[in-house]
């Protein structure tokens, strides 16, 4: 079966990479299917290594503070389960959730600074709420250890654009490439060749080491029509280009298909959030409600 040979190959590659040097690992975890698979394979590999698993592994997740509440709850529980598993198994694993500073948060930008709600062309949310908190954390780990290997759950088959970007990267013989913006961080993408079907097949057939199963994750995807705003570490990465599973305040998309998916699946309590999101988007598109003075200082004509 495709998923079994993928899993064997990926696990062997992870084992070799882990034992190759002393650089700690940082696994970027969004709570989505791909990074869940990656964390599962990494933790399984560490368990198999037993006492040889000695160098630190940090599993880092971001909470933008405006996540869809049902996804936020799912992720918070998962983080607790992973933390408790790492502790009772005596694995050198820390599982952390990072968040934007209050001054970087959605409402501070929108109400405090008067930013328009985010658009495809002015996607300030990604840099302030996702990239900065994650980078602060990675940089702190890098300062402590000198250098890190960053494991990402990106896959070629996610989109042709993703495949092109991954193709163009120069890699060392261990399949690593330097991160474009974080000094002393090398990037590894261990599941890059997995297909979406293989990811789901593996997750549904293998319970995670931290307990439970992946049925809730599968259920959330089914309701949200499958998209997600992934862990993003640089602005060049595309995000949220359609349906997604991210902030309930996201106005980057025209319609929030994932929230609508949840509502259609019976999560009626999300309807007022959806109405409010639509209003956030509509408000920025009413010219009369804008300031007469533009950011450049020029006065808008005819007002
Ligand atoms: S889900 Fe939307 S609002 Fe949230 S970080 Fe992604 S693009 Fe920005």
Short mmCIF file of C-alpha atoms and ligand atoms in Angstrom, two decimals:
data_model
loop_
_atom_site.label_atom_id
_atom_site.label_comp_id
_atom_site.label_asym_id
_atom_site.label_seq_id
_atom_site.Cartn_x
_atom_site.Cartn_y
_atom_site.Cartn_z
CA UNK A 1 0.00 0.00 0.00
CA UNK A 2 1.20 3.51 -0.91
CA UNK A 3 0.84 4.88 2.61
CA UNK A 4 2.84 2.02 4.18
CA UNK A 5 5.81 2.41 1.84
CA UNK A 6 5.62 6.21 2.23
CA UNK A 7 5.61 5.81 5.99
CA UNK A 8 8.54 3.38 5.99
CA UNK A 9 10.58 5.61 3.69
CA UNK A 10 9.76 8.78 5.61
CA UNK A 11 10.47 7.17 8.99
CA UNK A 12 13.84 5.87 7.80
CA UNK A 13 14.73 9.32 6.43
CA UNK A 14 13.65 10.98 9.68
CA UNK A 15 15.74 8.54 11.73
CA UNK A 16 18.82 9.19 9.60
CA UNK A 17 18.31 12.97 9.75
CA UNK A 18 17.78 12.95 13.52
CA UNK A 19 20.97 11.03 14.16
CA UNK A 20 23.01 12.99 11.64
CA UNK A 21 23.96 15.90 13.92
CA UNK A 22 23.17 17.66 17.20
CA UNK A 23 20.98 20.40 15.77
CA UNK A 24 17.60 20.46 17.51
CA UNK A 25 14.43 20.11 15.47
CA UNK A 26 11.54 22.51 15.30
CA UNK A 27 8.38 20.96 13.87
CA UNK A 28 5.89 23.57 12.66
CA UNK A 29 2.46 22.31 13.65
CA UNK A 30 -0.72 23.93 12.32
CA UNK A 31 -3.14 21.28 13.54
CA UNK A 32 -3.97 20.41 9.91
CA UNK A 33 -3.66 16.92 8.46
CA UNK A 34 -0.16 17.31 6.99
CA UNK A 35 1.58 18.62 10.08
CA UNK A 36 -0.38 16.14 12.22
CA UNK A 37 1.04 13.34 10.10
CA UNK A 38 4.51 14.82 10.40
CA UNK A 39 4.34 15.11 14.21
CA UNK A 40 2.98 11.57 14.45
CA UNK A 41 5.84 10.16 12.36
CA UNK A 42 8.42 12.16 14.34
CA UNK A 43 7.07 11.02 17.73
CA UNK A 44 6.84 7.40 16.57
CA UNK A 45 10.42 7.59 15.37
CA UNK A 46 11.60 9.04 18.71
CA UNK A 47 9.78 6.29 20.62
CA UNK A 48 11.45 3.65 18.47
CA UNK A 49 14.85 5.22 19.07
CA UNK A 50 14.33 4.91 22.84
CA UNK A 51 17.41 6.09 24.79
CA UNK A 52 19.04 7.22 21.52
CA UNK A 53 16.41 9.94 21.27
CA UNK A 54 18.31 12.60 23.15
CA UNK A 55 18.41 15.81 21.14
CA UNK A 56 15.54 18.24 21.64
CA UNK A 57 12.51 18.43 19.38
CA UNK A 58 10.21 21.45 19.62
CA UNK A 59 6.69 21.17 18.23
CA UNK A 60 5.46 24.72 17.74
CA UNK A 61 1.96 25.83 16.91
CA UNK A 62 0.45 29.29 16.45
CA UNK A 63 -2.76 30.59 17.92
CA UNK A 64 -3.69 33.84 16.18
CA UNK A 65 -6.27 34.49 18.95
CA UNK A 66 -8.95 34.74 16.28
CA UNK A 67 -9.01 31.08 15.25
CA UNK A 68 -12.37 29.50 14.53
CA UNK A 69 -13.41 28.59 18.10
CA UNK A 70 -14.12 24.92 17.37
CA UNK A 71 -10.73 24.51 15.68
CA UNK A 72 -9.03 26.41 18.50
CA UNK A 73 -10.56 24.06 21.06
CA UNK A 74 -9.54 21.02 19.03
CA UNK A 75 -5.97 22.31 18.76
CA UNK A 76 -5.69 23.26 22.45
CA UNK A 77 -6.77 19.72 23.46
CA UNK A 78 -4.36 18.18 21.01
CA UNK A 79 -1.46 20.22 22.36
CA UNK A 80 -2.30 19.09 25.92
CA UNK A 81 -2.44 15.45 24.78
CA UNK A 82 0.92 15.77 23.02
CA UNK A 83 2.51 17.48 26.03
CA UNK A 84 1.31 14.80 28.40
CA UNK A 85 2.44 12.03 26.03
CA UNK A 86 5.94 13.58 25.73
CA UNK A 87 6.18 13.84 29.51
CA UNK A 88 5.08 10.32 30.36
CA UNK A 89 7.23 8.82 27.59
CA UNK A 90 10.28 10.81 28.75
CA UNK A 91 10.88 12.04 25.22
CA UNK A 92 13.00 15.18 24.68
CA UNK A 93 9.98 16.92 23.15
CA UNK A 94 8.46 20.32 24.04
CA UNK A 95 5.11 21.23 22.60
CA UNK A 96 4.42 24.95 22.60
CA UNK A 97 1.75 27.30 21.38
CA UNK A 98 2.85 30.81 20.38
CA UNK A 99 0.63 33.86 19.87
CA UNK A 100 0.96 37.39 18.57
CA UNK A 101 1.73 40.10 21.14
CA UNK A 102 -1.36 42.12 22.10
CA UNK A 103 -0.03 44.95 19.90
CA UNK A 104 0.22 42.55 16.89
CA UNK A 105 -3.24 41.06 17.29
CA UNK A 106 -6.14 41.36 14.89
CA UNK A 107 -8.20 43.82 16.92
CA UNK A 108 -5.20 46.00 17.86
CA UNK A 109 -4.47 46.48 14.16
CA UNK A 110 -8.05 46.92 13.10
CA UNK A 111 -9.41 49.11 15.88
CA UNK A 112 -6.22 50.43 17.47
CA UNK A 113 -4.37 51.33 14.27
CA UNK A 114 -7.26 51.62 11.85
CA UNK A 115 -5.98 49.02 9.37
CA UNK A 116 -8.54 47.76 6.87
CA UNK A 117 -9.46 44.13 7.41
CA UNK A 118 -6.89 41.99 5.55
CA UNK A 119 -7.10 41.52 1.79
CA UNK A 120 -5.15 39.45 -0.71
CA UNK A 121 -3.10 42.56 -1.49
CA UNK A 122 -2.66 43.80 2.08
CA UNK A 123 -2.38 40.56 4.03
CA UNK A 124 -0.90 42.06 7.17
CA UNK A 125 -2.48 39.35 9.32
CA UNK A 126 -0.07 36.67 8.15
CA UNK A 127 3.08 38.54 9.04
CA UNK A 128 1.86 39.92 12.36
CA UNK A 129 -0.20 37.03 13.69
CA UNK A 130 1.64 34.03 12.29
CA UNK A 131 5.13 34.75 10.99
CA UNK A 132 6.39 37.02 13.79
CA UNK A 133 5.34 34.88 16.78
CA UNK A 134 6.70 31.74 15.12
CA UNK A 135 9.94 33.43 14.12
CA UNK A 136 10.50 34.88 17.58
CA UNK A 137 10.21 31.38 18.99
CA UNK A 138 12.49 29.80 16.35
CA UNK A 139 15.06 32.57 16.75
CA UNK A 140 15.11 32.06 20.55
CA UNK A 141 15.72 28.33 20.02
CA UNK A 142 18.40 29.09 17.43
CA UNK A 143 20.18 31.46 19.82
CA UNK A 144 20.10 28.76 22.52
CA UNK A 145 21.45 26.00 20.24
CA UNK A 146 23.32 27.84 17.48
CA UNK A 147 21.35 26.30 14.63
CA UNK A 148 18.10 24.39 14.07
CA UNK A 149 16.45 22.11 11.56
CA UNK A 150 12.95 23.21 10.78
CA UNK A 151 10.58 20.44 9.73
CA UNK A 152 7.63 21.52 7.59
CA UNK A 153 4.66 19.41 6.51
CA UNK A 154 4.51 20.93 3.02
CA UNK A 155 3.77 18.62 0.09
CA UNK A 156 4.32 19.00 -3.66
CA UNK A 157 0.83 17.79 -4.48
CA UNK A 158 -0.83 20.61 -2.49
CA UNK A 159 -0.69 22.87 -5.56
CA UNK A 160 1.37 23.34 -8.76
CA UNK A 161 2.74 26.57 -7.27
CA UNK A 162 3.90 24.73 -4.14
CA UNK A 163 5.48 22.03 -6.32
CA UNK A 164 7.34 24.67 -8.36
CA UNK A 165 8.63 26.42 -5.27
CA UNK A 166 9.81 23.17 -3.73
CA UNK A 167 11.41 22.08 -7.00
CA UNK A 168 13.43 25.29 -7.28
CA UNK A 169 15.14 24.88 -3.90
CA UNK A 170 18.76 23.91 -3.59
CA UNK A 171 19.15 21.06 -1.15
CA UNK A 172 22.07 19.48 0.68
CA UNK A 173 22.55 15.74 0.34
CA UNK A 174 20.35 15.33 3.44
CA UNK A 175 17.54 17.11 1.59
CA UNK A 176 17.92 20.33 3.62
CA UNK A 177 17.75 23.86 2.32
CA UNK A 178 18.57 27.10 4.17
CA UNK A 179 15.53 29.11 5.27
CA UNK A 180 15.29 32.27 3.18
CA UNK A 181 14.78 34.57 6.14
CA UNK A 182 15.77 32.84 9.37
CA UNK A 183 19.55 32.68 9.73
CA UNK A 184 20.99 29.35 10.87
CA UNK A 185 17.76 27.48 10.17
CA UNK A 186 17.79 24.61 7.68
CA UNK A 187 14.48 23.40 6.31
CA UNK A 188 13.43 19.80 5.81
CA UNK A 189 10.16 18.71 4.18
CA UNK A 190 9.95 15.00 5.03
CA UNK A 191 6.46 14.35 3.63
CA UNK A 192 6.84 16.35 0.43
CA UNK A 193 6.10 13.36 -1.83
CA UNK A 194 2.97 12.14 -0.03
CA UNK A 195 -0.32 12.45 -1.88
CA UNK A 196 -3.39 13.80 -0.08
CA UNK A 197 -5.02 10.37 -0.21
CA UNK A 198 -1.97 8.73 1.30
CA UNK A 199 -1.98 11.27 4.15
CA UNK A 200 -5.62 10.55 5.00
CA UNK A 201 -5.25 6.81 4.57
CA UNK A 202 -2.34 6.77 6.97
CA UNK A 203 -4.01 8.99 9.56
CA UNK A 204 -7.25 7.02 9.51
CA UNK A 205 -5.47 3.69 9.77
CA UNK A 206 -2.95 4.63 12.49
CA UNK A 207 -3.80 6.01 15.90
CA UNK A 208 -1.50 8.77 17.11
CA UNK A 209 0.94 7.93 19.92
CA UNK A 210 -0.59 10.68 22.11
CA UNK A 211 -3.90 8.79 22.24
CA UNK A 212 -7.34 8.89 20.61
CA UNK A 213 -7.68 8.83 16.85
CA UNK A 214 -7.97 11.27 13.95
CA UNK A 215 -11.71 11.05 13.47
CA UNK A 216 -12.32 14.54 14.87
CA UNK A 217 -9.72 15.98 12.49
CA UNK A 218 -11.34 14.19 9.56
CA UNK A 219 -14.74 15.43 10.69
CA UNK A 220 -13.50 19.04 10.90
CA UNK A 221 -12.08 18.81 7.38
CA UNK A 222 -15.26 17.32 6.05
CA UNK A 223 -17.27 20.16 7.54
CA UNK A 224 -14.84 22.88 6.47
CA UNK A 225 -14.41 21.59 2.92
CA UNK A 226 -10.77 20.81 3.36
CA UNK A 227 -8.82 24.07 3.22
CA UNK A 228 -6.58 25.60 5.85
CA UNK A 229 -4.37 28.61 6.52
CA UNK A 230 -1.13 26.75 7.15
CA UNK A 231 1.88 27.54 9.29
CA UNK A 232 3.58 30.29 7.33
CA UNK A 233 7.15 31.34 7.80
CA UNK A 234 7.65 33.82 5.03
CA UNK A 235 5.44 36.19 3.13
CA UNK A 236 6.14 34.59 -0.23
CA UNK A 237 4.09 31.56 0.75
CA UNK A 238 0.56 31.57 -0.54
CA UNK A 239 -2.12 31.21 2.09
CA UNK A 240 -5.85 30.86 2.34
CA UNK A 241 -6.42 30.89 -1.40
CA UNK A 242 -9.96 29.58 -1.23
CA UNK A 243 -11.63 27.56 1.43
CA UNK A 244 -9.58 27.34 4.60
CA UNK A 245 -9.52 26.50 8.23
CA UNK A 246 -8.10 29.48 10.04
CA UNK A 247 -9.20 32.77 11.58
CA UNK A 248 -12.94 33.32 11.87
CA UNK A 249 -12.25 36.98 11.05
CA UNK A 250 -10.55 36.14 7.73
CA UNK A 251 -11.56 38.61 5.05
CA UNK A 252 -8.83 37.54 2.63
CA UNK A 253 -11.32 35.18 1.04
CA UNK A 254 -14.50 36.43 -0.58
CA UNK A 255 -16.72 33.88 1.13
CA UNK A 256 -15.68 31.94 4.17
CA UNK A 257 -16.41 28.48 2.79
CA UNK A 258 -15.06 26.72 5.85
CA UNK A 259 -17.25 28.65 8.30
CA UNK A 260 -20.21 28.18 5.96
CA UNK A 261 -19.34 24.49 5.84
CA UNK A 262 -19.43 24.30 9.64
CA UNK A 263 -22.79 26.11 9.72
CA UNK A 264 -24.25 23.87 7.01
CA UNK A 265 -23.08 20.87 9.03
CA UNK A 266 -25.16 22.07 11.98
CA UNK A 267 -22.83 24.43 13.86
CA UNK A 268 -25.52 27.11 13.99
CA UNK A 269 -23.77 29.00 16.79
CA UNK A 270 -21.16 30.11 14.19
CA UNK A 271 -23.72 32.00 12.11
CA UNK A 272 -23.34 35.32 14.03
CA UNK A 273 -19.56 35.08 13.60
CA UNK A 274 -20.04 34.66 9.86
CA UNK A 275 -22.39 37.66 9.72
CA UNK A 276 -19.85 39.74 11.65
CA UNK A 277 -17.02 38.62 9.32
CA UNK A 278 -19.09 39.64 6.29
CA UNK A 279 -19.64 43.01 7.91
CA UNK A 280 -15.91 43.48 8.55
CA UNK A 281 -15.33 42.87 4.86
CA UNK A 282 -18.19 45.08 3.68
CA UNK A 283 -17.16 48.01 5.87
CA UNK A 284 -13.74 48.39 4.24
CA UNK A 285 -15.38 48.54 0.83
CA UNK A 286 -17.59 51.58 1.58
CA UNK A 287 -15.59 54.57 0.23
CA UNK A 288 -17.58 57.12 2.29
CA UNK A 289 -16.47 55.43 5.48
CA UNK A 290 -12.81 55.91 4.70
CA UNK A 291 -10.73 58.82 5.97
CA UNK A 292 -10.47 61.69 3.57
CA UNK A 293 -6.72 61.77 4.02
CA UNK A 294 -4.87 58.85 2.45
CA UNK A 295 -1.81 57.21 3.94
CA UNK A 296 0.31 59.34 1.60
CA UNK A 297 -1.21 62.48 3.11
CA UNK A 298 -3.14 63.28 -0.10
CA UNK A 299 -6.78 64.32 0.33
CA UNK A 300 -9.35 62.19 -1.54
CA UNK A 301 -10.95 64.21 -4.34
CA UNK A 302 -14.65 65.00 -4.33
CA UNK A 303 -15.24 64.42 -0.65
S1 LIG B 1 -6.77 32.74 8.07
FE1 LIG B 1 -6.98 34.65 6.91
S2 LIG B 1 -6.90 36.24 8.53
FE2 LIG B 1 -6.02 34.36 9.42
S3 LIG B 1 -3.82 34.55 9.05
FE3 LIG B 1 -4.69 33.33 7.36
S4 LIG B 1 -5.05 34.90 5.77
FE4 LIG B 1 -4.85 36.00 7.68
#
